[in-house]
């Protein structure tokens, strides 16, 4: 692979995470010790509890004892898997990292073979018996997670079948997901700028789509397309394989539609999701109206797909990593000292990996790891304002994950629908801090428009991605393996509904589905972003209305993790997600922001 061109210095150089709180390195003797002890603990668990769960003699005390033991085993497993994943994400180009990830996955699969019986016995237990046990106060701490497990009862297979499914996934879906990462993150995208062709990573190429220079944006789009097309055969095959694997799993588990497994995990019903998506689609006009305004402000006759994220005015220039840190911590501190203190630890204790480097995975995430450790934040910091927002977003996740550790391994993580609550809220805090400080009308307009674009990308674009996934899964099941051009058509169709005549979709854009990792790693994840953004608009409006009294309730919401169903947790802060008017109220706030942008533009003479 060619060496990648370097970014201007941002101050994020050398900012790498220290994974020592998990393991000291690939050769840490604790890894082998933990793998061995995990297996022996699993065998002991099986010997102690097999046949005792789906039993008339099962008591709340016995179930509690089993759940606590299983949680300790699961946390130890989670520590190993988290470490392997983080090492691989930090450098996908090193074969030993991929081999280590594969080995840990295979070893932990061997462990799970001796644990699968528990969930099968628990879901097989007579309903009346289970209900009596769940009402026992001894189980209060775990009542939600063990109750939720029983909802999977219609979709469980026999124990030998579940073991085969798990083991085969190491050479099936998990292997293809790893292959996707290795292929995508090691593509060199050749971008011609000022007559010079520069070899760039995916992160560097996508960053140029936010450049004020239109020719650079256009060149980046061309380079991205050529790089993807060069690898389209293998990427298309990976997509086809994983979509078909999803279909096979749905069939084996008697799931009625491709999104049902995700809805189960998200603890949300299909009608609520469709109401959310439908409400967003009914308001696509806001996006169309905004992009026509942007075209007018920029003085362009036509707006192309590579112009979507162009800054309205002269870019703010490089924002160093240190400056980004100060902006974020000031914004968090203005809301909650506790929130700022936790975020500070990520910087001070090297829980962040921020530099851009060869072989590193693109994108950004916060990995909660395990409650006995702490989260780690992963980003590729290139010095743009959007990188500050991305870092704030992931630190919001990190704060959420840190606070919820007290719920234990089984209940610290939230469903995806509420997982975005803290991340999007963190972005809003940064946005309003910057807006309050800004006095220049033009820059104020740029801030408002930039935030609108972020929200459109989070609300409307994620609905587009979800509709694309739905059409992709439907077409794969109906027509068999799809060639890349057929998938291009599905992608272009989904996007055209959002942009209409406000943005021209070029031929280059038609293949950009190939680089989006959510389709690979977390099918139907994307609607959770729309859910989270609209939820946060409502929560932030409550904060602006109620002031300081809102903060403790919000921190408690984050600290609750997944200890209760999302609707129950949100009721405690005054939100009813089953209310038909709820989604529209968030969209109405968005419409208000668009009106403010139009007014600012008029005052600025546009």
Coordinates of C-alpha atoms in Angstrom, one line a residue:
X1 CA 0.0 0.0 0.0
X2 CA 1.3 3.5 -0.9
X3 CA 2.1 5.8 2.0
X4 CA -0.7 8.2 2.7
X5 CA -0.3 11.9 2.3
X6 CA -0.1 13.7 5.7
X7 CA -2.7 16.2 6.9
X8 CA -1.6 19.6 8.2
X9 CA -0.6 19.3 11.9
X10 CA -3.6 19.5 14.2
X11 CA -2.1 18.7 17.5
X12 CA -3.7 15.3 17.5
X13 CA -0.5 13.7 16.3
X14 CA 0.6 11.1 18.8
X15 CA -2.8 11.2 20.6
X16 CA -3.3 7.4 21.0
X17 CA -5.2 5.5 23.6
X18 CA -3.6 3.5 26.3
X19 CA -5.4 0.2 26.4
X20 CA -3.4 -0.9 29.5
X21 CA -6.5 -0.8 31.7
X22 CA -7.7 -3.8 29.6
X23 CA -4.4 -5.6 28.8
X24 CA -0.8 -4.4 28.5
X25 CA -0.3 -5.8 25.0
X26 CA -0.8 -8.8 22.7
X27 CA 1.8 -10.7 24.7
X28 CA 0.3 -9.9 28.1
X29 CA 0.3 -13.2 30.0
X30 CA -3.1 -12.2 31.5
X31 CA -4.7 -12.8 28.1
X32 CA -3.8 -16.5 28.1
X33 CA -4.7 -16.8 31.8
X34 CA -8.1 -15.2 31.2
X35 CA -8.8 -17.4 28.2
X36 CA -8.0 -20.5 30.2
X37 CA -10.0 -19.4 33.3
X38 CA -13.0 -18.5 31.2
X39 CA -13.3 -22.0 29.8
X40 CA -13.0 -23.6 33.2
X41 CA -15.6 -21.1 34.7
X42 CA -18.0 -21.9 31.8
X43 CA -17.6 -25.7 32.4
X44 CA -18.3 -25.2 36.1
X45 CA -21.3 -23.0 35.4
X46 CA -22.7 -25.6 33.1
X47 CA -22.2 -28.4 35.6
X48 CA -23.8 -26.3 38.4
X49 CA -26.9 -25.0 36.6
X50 CA -27.7 -27.2 33.6
X51 CA -31.2 -28.6 34.1
X52 CA -31.8 -26.4 37.1
X53 CA -33.2 -23.3 35.3
X54 CA -36.1 -24.9 33.4
X55 CA -37.2 -26.6 36.5
X56 CA -40.2 -26.6 38.9
X57 CA -37.7 -26.2 41.7
X58 CA -36.2 -23.0 40.4
X59 CA -36.3 -20.1 42.9
X60 CA -35.6 -16.4 42.6
X61 CA -32.5 -17.0 44.8
X62 CA -31.1 -19.7 42.6
X63 CA -31.8 -17.6 39.4
X64 CA -30.1 -14.6 41.0
X65 CA -27.1 -16.7 41.9
X66 CA -26.9 -18.0 38.3
X67 CA -27.3 -14.5 36.7
X68 CA -24.6 -13.0 38.9
X69 CA -22.2 -15.8 38.0
X70 CA -23.0 -15.5 34.3
X71 CA -22.5 -11.8 34.4
X72 CA -19.0 -12.2 35.8
X73 CA -18.1 -14.7 33.1
X74 CA -19.7 -12.4 30.4
X75 CA -17.7 -9.4 31.6
X76 CA -14.4 -11.3 31.4
X77 CA -15.4 -12.4 27.9
X78 CA -16.3 -8.8 27.1
X79 CA -12.9 -7.5 28.3
X80 CA -11.1 -9.8 25.9
X81 CA -13.3 -9.1 22.9
X82 CA -13.2 -5.3 23.5
X83 CA -9.4 -5.3 23.7
X84 CA -9.1 -7.4 20.5
X85 CA -11.5 -5.1 18.6
X86 CA -9.8 -1.9 19.8
X87 CA -6.4 -3.2 18.8
X88 CA -7.7 -4.1 15.4
X89 CA -9.5 -0.8 14.8
X90 CA -6.4 1.2 15.7
X91 CA -4.4 -0.6 12.9
X92 CA -6.2 -2.9 10.5
X93 CA -3.2 -3.3 8.3
X94 CA -1.1 -5.5 10.7
X95 CA -1.9 -9.2 10.2
X96 CA -1.2 -10.0 13.8
X97 CA -4.1 -7.8 14.9
X98 CA -6.5 -9.5 12.6
X99 CA -5.2 -12.9 13.7
X100 CA -5.6 -11.9 17.4
X101 CA -9.1 -10.8 16.9
X102 CA -10.0 -14.0 15.1
X103 CA -8.4 -16.1 17.8
X104 CA -10.2 -14.3 20.6
X105 CA -13.5 -14.7 18.8
X106 CA -12.9 -18.4 18.3
X107 CA -11.9 -19.0 21.9
X108 CA -14.9 -17.1 23.3
X109 CA -17.2 -19.0 21.0
X110 CA -15.9 -22.2 22.7
X111 CA -16.8 -20.6 26.0
X112 CA -20.3 -19.7 24.9
X113 CA -21.0 -23.3 23.9
X114 CA -21.2 -24.1 27.6
X115 CA -23.4 -21.1 28.5
X116 CA -26.0 -21.1 25.8
X117 CA -28.1 -23.6 27.7
X118 CA -28.9 -21.0 30.3
X119 CA -30.9 -18.6 28.1
X120 CA -32.6 -21.5 26.4
X121 CA -33.7 -23.0 29.7
X122 CA -34.8 -19.6 31.0
X123 CA -36.9 -18.8 27.9
X124 CA -38.4 -22.3 28.0
X125 CA -39.6 -22.0 31.6
X126 CA -43.4 -21.9 32.1
X127 CA -44.7 -18.3 31.8
X128 CA -46.6 -18.4 35.1
X129 CA -43.5 -19.7 37.0
X130 CA -41.3 -17.1 35.3
X131 CA -43.7 -14.3 36.2
X132 CA -43.8 -15.3 39.9
X133 CA -40.0 -15.4 40.0
X134 CA -39.6 -12.0 38.3
X135 CA -41.9 -10.4 40.9
X136 CA -39.5 -11.4 43.7
X137 CA -37.6 -8.4 45.1
X138 CA -34.4 -10.4 45.2
X139 CA -34.3 -10.0 41.4
X140 CA -35.0 -6.3 41.3
X141 CA -31.6 -5.3 40.0
X142 CA -31.8 -7.8 37.1
X143 CA -35.5 -8.0 36.5
X144 CA -35.5 -6.0 33.3
X145 CA -32.7 -7.9 31.5
X146 CA -34.0 -11.3 32.4
X147 CA -37.5 -10.4 31.5
X148 CA -36.3 -8.9 28.1
X149 CA -34.5 -12.2 27.4
X150 CA -37.8 -14.1 27.4
X151 CA -39.1 -12.0 24.5
X152 CA -36.7 -13.9 22.3
X153 CA -38.4 -17.2 23.1
X154 CA -40.2 -17.6 19.7
X155 CA -36.9 -17.1 17.9
X156 CA -34.6 -19.4 19.8
X157 CA -33.3 -22.7 18.2
X158 CA -32.3 -25.9 19.9
X159 CA -29.1 -25.8 21.8
X160 CA -27.0 -27.8 19.2
X161 CA -28.3 -25.4 16.5
X162 CA -27.5 -22.3 18.6
X163 CA -23.9 -23.6 19.1
X164 CA -23.5 -24.3 15.4
X165 CA -24.8 -20.8 14.5
X166 CA -22.4 -19.2 16.9
X167 CA -19.4 -21.2 15.8
X168 CA -20.0 -20.9 12.1
X169 CA -20.3 -17.1 12.3
X170 CA -16.6 -17.0 12.9
X171 CA -16.0 -18.2 9.4
X172 CA -19.2 -16.6 8.2
X173 CA -20.6 -13.1 9.1
X174 CA -17.8 -12.1 11.5
X175 CA -15.2 -13.0 8.9
X176 CA -16.9 -11.0 6.2
X177 CA -17.2 -8.0 8.5
X178 CA -13.5 -8.2 9.3
X179 CA -12.8 -8.5 5.5
X180 CA -14.8 -5.3 4.8
X181 CA -12.8 -3.4 7.4
X182 CA -9.5 -4.6 6.1
X183 CA -10.4 -3.9 2.4
X184 CA -12.0 -0.4 3.0
X185 CA -9.4 0.8 5.5
X186 CA -6.5 0.0 3.3
X187 CA -7.8 1.5 0.0
X188 CA -5.6 4.3 -1.3
X189 CA -7.9 7.0 -2.7
X190 CA -6.0 9.0 -5.4
X191 CA -7.2 12.6 -5.3
X192 CA -5.8 15.1 -7.8
X193 CA -5.4 18.6 -6.4
X194 CA -3.7 21.4 -8.3
X195 CA -2.4 18.9 -10.9
X196 CA -0.8 16.7 -8.2
X197 CA -2.3 13.3 -7.3
X198 CA -2.2 12.7 -3.6
X199 CA -2.8 9.2 -2.1
X200 CA -5.3 9.7 0.8
X201 CA -7.1 7.5 3.3
X202 CA -10.9 7.3 3.4
X203 CA -10.9 9.7 6.4
X204 CA -8.8 12.3 4.5
X205 CA -10.8 12.0 1.3
X206 CA -14.2 12.4 3.1
X207 CA -12.7 15.4 5.0
X208 CA -12.1 17.2 1.7
X209 CA -15.9 17.1 1.0
X210 CA -16.1 19.8 3.7
X211 CA -13.4 22.0 2.1
X212 CA -14.4 25.5 1.0
X213 CA -12.7 25.0 -2.4
X214 CA -15.2 23.5 -4.8
X215 CA -12.6 21.9 -7.0
X216 CA -11.1 20.1 -4.0
X217 CA -14.5 18.8 -3.1
X218 CA -15.1 17.6 -6.7
X219 CA -11.7 16.0 -6.8
X220 CA -12.4 14.2 -3.5
X221 CA -15.7 12.9 -4.8
X222 CA -14.0 11.6 -8.0
X223 CA -11.1 10.0 -6.0
X224 CA -13.6 8.4 -3.6
X225 CA -15.6 7.0 -6.4
X226 CA -12.6 5.6 -8.3
X227 CA -11.3 4.0 -5.2
X228 CA -14.6 2.3 -4.4
X229 CA -15.2 1.2 -8.0
X230 CA -11.7 -0.4 -8.1
X231 CA -12.8 -2.6 -5.2
X232 CA -16.5 -2.8 -6.1
X233 CA -16.4 -6.5 -7.0
X234 CA -15.3 -7.6 -3.5
X235 CA -17.3 -4.9 -1.6
X236 CA -20.5 -5.9 -3.6
X237 CA -19.8 -9.5 -2.8
X238 CA -19.4 -8.8 0.9
X239 CA -22.7 -6.8 0.9
X240 CA -24.5 -9.6 -0.9
X241 CA -23.2 -12.3 1.4
X242 CA -24.1 -10.5 4.6
X243 CA -27.5 -9.5 3.5
X244 CA -28.2 -13.1 2.5
X245 CA -26.8 -14.3 5.9
X246 CA -29.2 -11.9 7.6
X247 CA -32.0 -13.5 5.5
X248 CA -31.0 -17.0 6.5
X249 CA -30.9 -16.1 10.2
X250 CA -34.3 -14.5 9.9
X251 CA -35.7 -17.6 8.3
X252 CA -34.1 -20.0 10.9
X253 CA -35.3 -17.8 13.8
X254 CA -38.9 -17.3 12.4
X255 CA -38.5 -13.5 12.2
X256 CA -41.2 -11.9 10.0
X257 CA -39.1 -9.1 8.4
X258 CA -35.5 -8.0 8.2
X259 CA -35.9 -5.3 10.8
X260 CA -37.5 -7.4 13.5
X261 CA -34.3 -8.6 15.2
X262 CA -33.1 -5.0 15.5
X263 CA -36.5 -3.9 16.9
X264 CA -36.2 -6.6 19.5
X265 CA -32.8 -5.5 20.5
X266 CA -33.9 -1.9 20.6
X267 CA -37.0 -2.7 22.7
X268 CA -39.2 -0.9 20.3
X269 CA -42.2 -1.9 18.1
X270 CA -42.4 -1.8 14.4
X271 CA -45.3 0.7 14.4
X272 CA -43.4 3.2 16.5
X273 CA -40.4 3.0 14.1
X274 CA -42.6 3.4 11.0
X275 CA -44.3 6.4 12.7
X276 CA -40.9 7.9 13.2
X277 CA -39.7 7.2 9.7
X278 CA -43.0 8.4 8.2
X279 CA -42.9 11.6 10.1
X280 CA -39.4 12.3 8.9
X281 CA -40.3 11.5 5.3
X282 CA -43.3 13.9 5.5
X283 CA -40.9 16.6 6.4
X284 CA -38.3 16.0 3.7
X285 CA -39.4 19.4 2.4
X286 CA -37.4 21.1 5.1
X287 CA -34.2 19.6 3.7
X288 CA -35.2 20.6 0.1
X289 CA -36.0 24.1 1.3
X290 CA -32.7 24.5 3.2
X291 CA -30.5 23.3 0.3
X292 CA -32.2 25.8 -2.0
X293 CA -31.4 28.5 0.6
X294 CA -27.8 27.3 0.7
X295 CA -27.5 27.4 -3.1
X296 CA -28.7 31.0 -3.0
X297 CA -26.3 32.0 -0.2
X298 CA -23.4 30.4 -2.0
X299 CA -24.3 32.1 -5.2
X300 CA -24.4 28.8 -7.2
X301 CA -26.7 28.0 -10.1
X302 CA -26.6 24.3 -9.2
X303 CA -25.8 22.4 -6.0
X304 CA -24.2 19.0 -6.6
X305 CA -23.9 16.1 -4.1
X306 CA -20.3 17.1 -3.4
X307 CA -21.5 20.6 -2.3
X308 CA -23.8 19.3 0.4
X309 CA -21.3 19.9 3.3
X310 CA -19.4 22.9 1.8
X311 CA -19.0 25.7 4.3
X312 CA -21.1 28.7 3.5
X313 CA -18.3 31.2 3.9
X314 CA -14.6 31.2 4.4
X315 CA -13.8 28.2 6.6
X316 CA -12.9 28.9 10.2
X317 CA -9.5 27.3 9.5
X318 CA -7.7 24.7 11.5
X319 CA -9.0 24.1 15.0
X320 CA -6.2 22.3 16.9
X321 CA -7.0 19.3 19.1
X322 CA -6.2 21.4 22.2
X323 CA -8.7 24.1 21.1
X324 CA -11.3 21.4 20.3
X325 CA -10.8 20.0 23.8
X326 CA -11.3 23.4 25.4
X327 CA -14.4 24.1 23.5
X328 CA -16.0 20.8 24.5
X329 CA -15.1 20.9 28.1
X330 CA -16.3 24.5 28.5
X331 CA -19.6 23.5 26.8
X332 CA -20.0 20.4 29.1
X333 CA -19.1 22.4 32.2
X334 CA -21.8 25.0 31.5
X335 CA -24.4 22.2 31.7
X336 CA -23.0 19.9 34.3
X337 CA -19.7 19.9 36.2
X338 CA -20.0 16.1 36.6
X339 CA -20.3 15.7 32.8
X340 CA -17.2 17.9 32.3
X341 CA -15.2 16.1 34.9
X342 CA -15.8 12.7 33.3
X343 CA -15.0 14.0 29.8
X344 CA -11.7 15.5 31.2
X345 CA -10.6 12.0 32.3
X346 CA -10.7 10.8 28.6
X347 CA -8.1 13.5 27.7
X348 CA -6.0 13.2 30.8
X349 CA -5.8 9.4 31.0
X350 CA -5.3 8.6 27.3
X351 CA -8.7 7.1 26.7
X352 CA -8.9 8.7 23.3
X353 CA -7.3 7.7 20.0
X354 CA -7.5 10.8 17.8
X355 CA -4.6 10.9 15.3
X356 CA -5.0 10.1 11.6
X357 CA -2.6 7.4 10.5
X358 CA -2.1 4.6 7.9
X359 CA -4.2 1.4 8.5
X360 CA -6.4 3.0 11.1
X361 CA -10.2 2.4 10.7
X362 CA -12.2 5.4 9.4
X363 CA -15.0 7.0 11.3
X364 CA -15.5 7.4 15.0
X365 CA -17.0 5.5 17.9
X366 CA -17.0 5.2 21.7
X367 CA -16.6 1.7 23.0
X368 CA -18.0 1.1 26.5
X369 CA -15.8 -2.0 27.1
X370 CA -16.7 -3.4 30.5
X371 CA -17.9 -1.8 33.8
X372 CA -14.8 -2.8 35.6
X373 CA -12.7 -0.7 33.2
X374 CA -14.0 2.4 31.3
X375 CA -15.0 3.5 27.8
X376 CA -12.5 4.4 25.0
X377 CA -13.2 7.0 22.3
X378 CA -12.0 6.6 18.7
X379 CA -11.9 9.4 16.2
X380 CA -9.9 10.7 13.2
X381 CA -9.2 14.3 14.1
X382 CA -8.4 16.5 11.0
X383 CA -8.9 19.9 12.6
X384 CA -12.3 20.9 11.2
X385 CA -15.2 22.2 13.2
X386 CA -17.1 19.0 12.3
X387 CA -14.2 17.0 14.0
X388 CA -14.9 19.0 17.2
X389 CA -18.6 18.1 16.9
X390 CA -17.7 14.4 16.3
X391 CA -15.3 14.4 19.3
X392 CA -18.1 16.0 21.4
X393 CA -20.5 13.4 20.1
X394 CA -18.3 10.4 21.0
X395 CA -17.5 11.9 24.4
X396 CA -21.2 12.2 25.0
X397 CA -21.4 8.4 24.4
X398 CA -18.3 8.0 26.7
X399 CA -19.9 10.0 29.5
X400 CA -23.1 7.9 29.1
X401 CA -21.2 4.6 29.2
X402 CA -19.1 5.7 32.2
X403 CA -22.1 6.8 34.2
X404 CA -24.1 3.6 33.4
X405 CA -21.2 1.3 34.6
X406 CA -22.9 1.0 38.0
X407 CA -25.7 -1.0 36.4
X408 CA -23.3 -3.9 35.8
X409 CA -22.4 -5.7 32.6
X410 CA -25.9 -6.9 31.7
X411 CA -27.7 -3.6 32.1
X412 CA -25.1 -0.9 31.5
X413 CA -25.7 -0.7 27.7
X414 CA -28.8 0.9 26.3
X415 CA -30.7 -0.1 23.2
X416 CA -29.6 1.8 20.1
X417 CA -32.7 4.0 20.3
X418 CA -31.6 5.7 23.5
X419 CA -27.8 5.2 22.9
X420 CA -27.6 8.4 20.9
X421 CA -29.2 10.5 23.7
X422 CA -26.1 11.8 25.3
X423 CA -24.0 12.0 22.1
X424 CA -26.4 14.2 20.3
X425 CA -27.1 16.3 23.4
X426 CA -23.4 16.9 23.8
X427 CA -23.3 18.3 20.2
X428 CA -26.2 20.6 21.1
X429 CA -24.2 21.9 24.1
X430 CA -21.2 22.7 21.9
X431 CA -23.4 24.3 19.3
X432 CA -25.2 26.6 21.7
X433 CA -21.9 27.6 23.4
X434 CA -20.4 28.7 20.1
X435 CA -23.6 30.4 19.0
X436 CA -23.9 32.4 22.3
X437 CA -20.3 33.6 21.8
X438 CA -20.7 34.6 18.2
X439 CA -21.5 38.2 17.4
X440 CA -20.7 38.4 13.7
X441 CA -24.0 37.9 11.7
X442 CA -22.3 36.0 8.9
X443 CA -20.5 33.6 11.1
X444 CA -23.7 33.2 13.2
X445 CA -25.6 32.3 10.0
X446 CA -22.8 29.8 9.2
X447 CA -23.1 28.2 12.6
X448 CA -26.9 27.8 12.4
X449 CA -26.7 26.4 8.9
X450 CA -23.9 24.0 9.9
X451 CA -26.1 22.7 12.7
X452 CA -29.1 22.4 10.4
X453 CA -26.9 20.3 8.1
X454 CA -25.8 18.1 11.0
X455 CA -29.4 17.6 12.1
X456 CA -30.5 16.9 8.5
X457 CA -27.7 14.3 8.2
X458 CA -28.8 12.7 11.5
X459 CA -32.5 12.8 11.0
X460 CA -33.3 12.7 7.3
X461 CA -30.2 11.0 5.9
X462 CA -30.4 8.2 8.4
X463 CA -34.0 7.6 7.3
X464 CA -32.7 7.5 3.7
X465 CA -30.1 4.9 4.8
X466 CA -32.8 2.8 6.5
X467 CA -35.1 2.9 3.4
X468 CA -32.1 1.9 1.3
X469 CA -31.4 -1.0 3.6
X470 CA -35.0 -2.1 3.5
X471 CA -35.0 -2.0 -0.3
X472 CA -31.6 -3.8 -0.5
X473 CA -32.7 -6.7 1.8
X474 CA -36.0 -7.0 -0.1
X475 CA -34.3 -7.0 -3.5
X476 CA -31.7 -9.6 -2.4
X477 CA -34.5 -11.9 -1.1
X478 CA -36.6 -11.4 -4.2
X479 CA -34.0 -11.4 -7.0
X480 CA -31.0 -13.2 -5.5
X481 CA -27.4 -11.9 -5.7
X482 CA -27.4 -8.3 -6.9
X483 CA -24.7 -6.7 -9.1
X484 CA -23.3 -3.4 -8.0
X485 CA -25.3 -1.4 -10.6
X486 CA -28.5 -2.8 -9.2
X487 CA -27.6 -1.7 -5.7
X488 CA -26.5 1.7 -7.1
X489 CA -30.1 2.1 -8.4
X490 CA -31.6 1.4 -5.0
X491 CA -29.1 3.9 -3.4
X492 CA -29.9 6.7 -6.0
X493 CA -33.6 6.2 -5.6
X494 CA -33.6 6.4 -1.8
X495 CA -31.4 9.6 -1.9
X496 CA -33.4 11.3 -4.7
X497 CA -36.5 11.4 -2.5
X498 CA -34.7 13.5 0.1
X499 CA -33.0 16.0 -2.3
X500 CA -35.5 16.2 -5.1
X501 CA -34.4 19.1 -7.3
X502 CA -32.4 20.9 -4.6
X503 CA -29.3 18.8 -5.2
X504 CA -28.1 17.1 -8.4
X505 CA -27.0 13.5 -7.7
X506 CA -24.0 12.8 -9.9
X507 CA -23.0 9.4 -11.3
X508 CA -20.1 9.3 -8.9
X509 CA -22.4 9.4 -5.9
X510 CA -24.3 6.3 -7.0
X511 CA -21.8 3.8 -5.5
X512 CA -21.2 5.5 -2.2
X513 CA -23.2 2.9 -0.3
X514 CA -20.0 0.8 -0.4
X515 CA -18.1 2.6 2.4
X516 CA -20.8 2.9 5.0
X517 CA -19.9 0.5 7.9
X518 CA -23.3 0.5 9.6
X519 CA -24.8 -1.6 6.8
X520 CA -22.1 -4.2 7.5
X521 CA -21.6 -4.2 11.3
X522 CA -25.1 -3.2 12.5
X523 CA -27.9 -3.7 10.0
X524 CA -30.8 -1.3 10.5
X525 CA -28.9 0.7 13.1
X526 CA -29.5 4.0 11.3
X527 CA -33.0 4.8 12.3
X528 CA -31.7 5.0 15.9
X529 CA -29.9 8.2 14.9
X530 CA -33.2 9.8 13.8
X531 CA -34.8 8.6 17.0
X532 CA -32.0 10.0 19.1
X533 CA -31.8 13.4 17.3
X534 CA -35.5 14.1 17.6
X535 CA -35.5 12.9 21.2
X536 CA -32.7 15.2 22.0
X537 CA -34.4 18.2 20.4
X538 CA -37.3 17.6 22.8
X539 CA -35.0 17.1 25.8
X540 CA -32.9 20.1 25.0
X541 CA -36.0 22.2 24.7
X542 CA -37.0 21.0 28.1
X543 CA -33.6 22.0 29.4
X544 CA -33.9 25.5 28.0
X545 CA -37.4 25.8 29.5
X546 CA -36.7 24.3 33.0
X547 CA -33.0 25.3 33.5
X548 CA -30.9 23.8 36.2
X549 CA -33.7 21.6 37.6
X550 CA -33.5 19.5 34.4
X551 CA -29.9 18.5 34.9
X552 CA -30.1 16.0 37.8
X553 CA -32.9 14.1 35.9
X554 CA -30.9 14.0 32.8
X555 CA -27.8 12.7 34.6
X556 CA -29.9 10.1 36.3
X557 CA -31.3 9.0 32.9
X558 CA -27.8 8.5 31.6
X559 CA -26.8 6.6 34.8
X560 CA -29.7 4.2 34.4
X561 CA -28.2 2.6 31.3
X562 CA -30.4 -0.2 30.1
X563 CA -31.9 -1.0 33.5
X564 CA -35.4 -0.3 32.3
X565 CA -37.2 -0.2 28.9
X566 CA -36.5 3.1 27.0
X567 CA -40.1 4.3 27.2
X568 CA -40.1 3.8 31.0
X569 CA -36.8 5.6 31.5
X570 CA -37.9 8.5 29.3
X571 CA -41.2 8.9 31.1
X572 CA -39.1 9.8 34.2
X573 CA -37.9 12.9 32.3
X574 CA -41.3 13.8 30.9
X575 CA -41.2 12.2 27.5
X576 CA -43.8 9.9 26.0
X577 CA -42.4 8.3 22.8
X578 CA -45.8 6.6 22.1
X579 CA -47.4 10.0 21.7
X580 CA -48.2 10.5 18.1
X581 CA -47.3 14.2 18.3
X582 CA -43.9 13.5 19.9
X583 CA -41.9 13.1 16.6
X584 CA -43.6 16.0 15.0
X585 CA -42.8 18.3 17.9
X586 CA -39.1 17.6 17.3
X587 CA -39.5 18.3 13.6
X588 CA -41.3 21.5 14.4
X589 CA -38.3 22.7 16.4
X590 CA -36.2 21.9 13.3
X591 CA -38.6 24.0 11.2
X592 CA -38.1 26.8 13.6
X593 CA -34.3 26.6 13.2
X594 CA -34.8 26.8 9.4
X595 CA -36.9 29.9 9.8
X596 CA -34.2 31.5 11.9
X597 CA -31.6 30.7 9.3
X598 CA -33.8 32.3 6.6
X599 CA -34.2 35.4 8.7
X600 CA -30.5 35.6 9.4
X601 CA -29.8 35.2 5.7
X602 CA -32.2 38.0 4.8
X603 CA -30.6 40.3 7.4
X604 CA -27.2 39.4 5.9
X605 CA -28.4 40.5 2.5
X606 CA -28.9 37.1 0.8

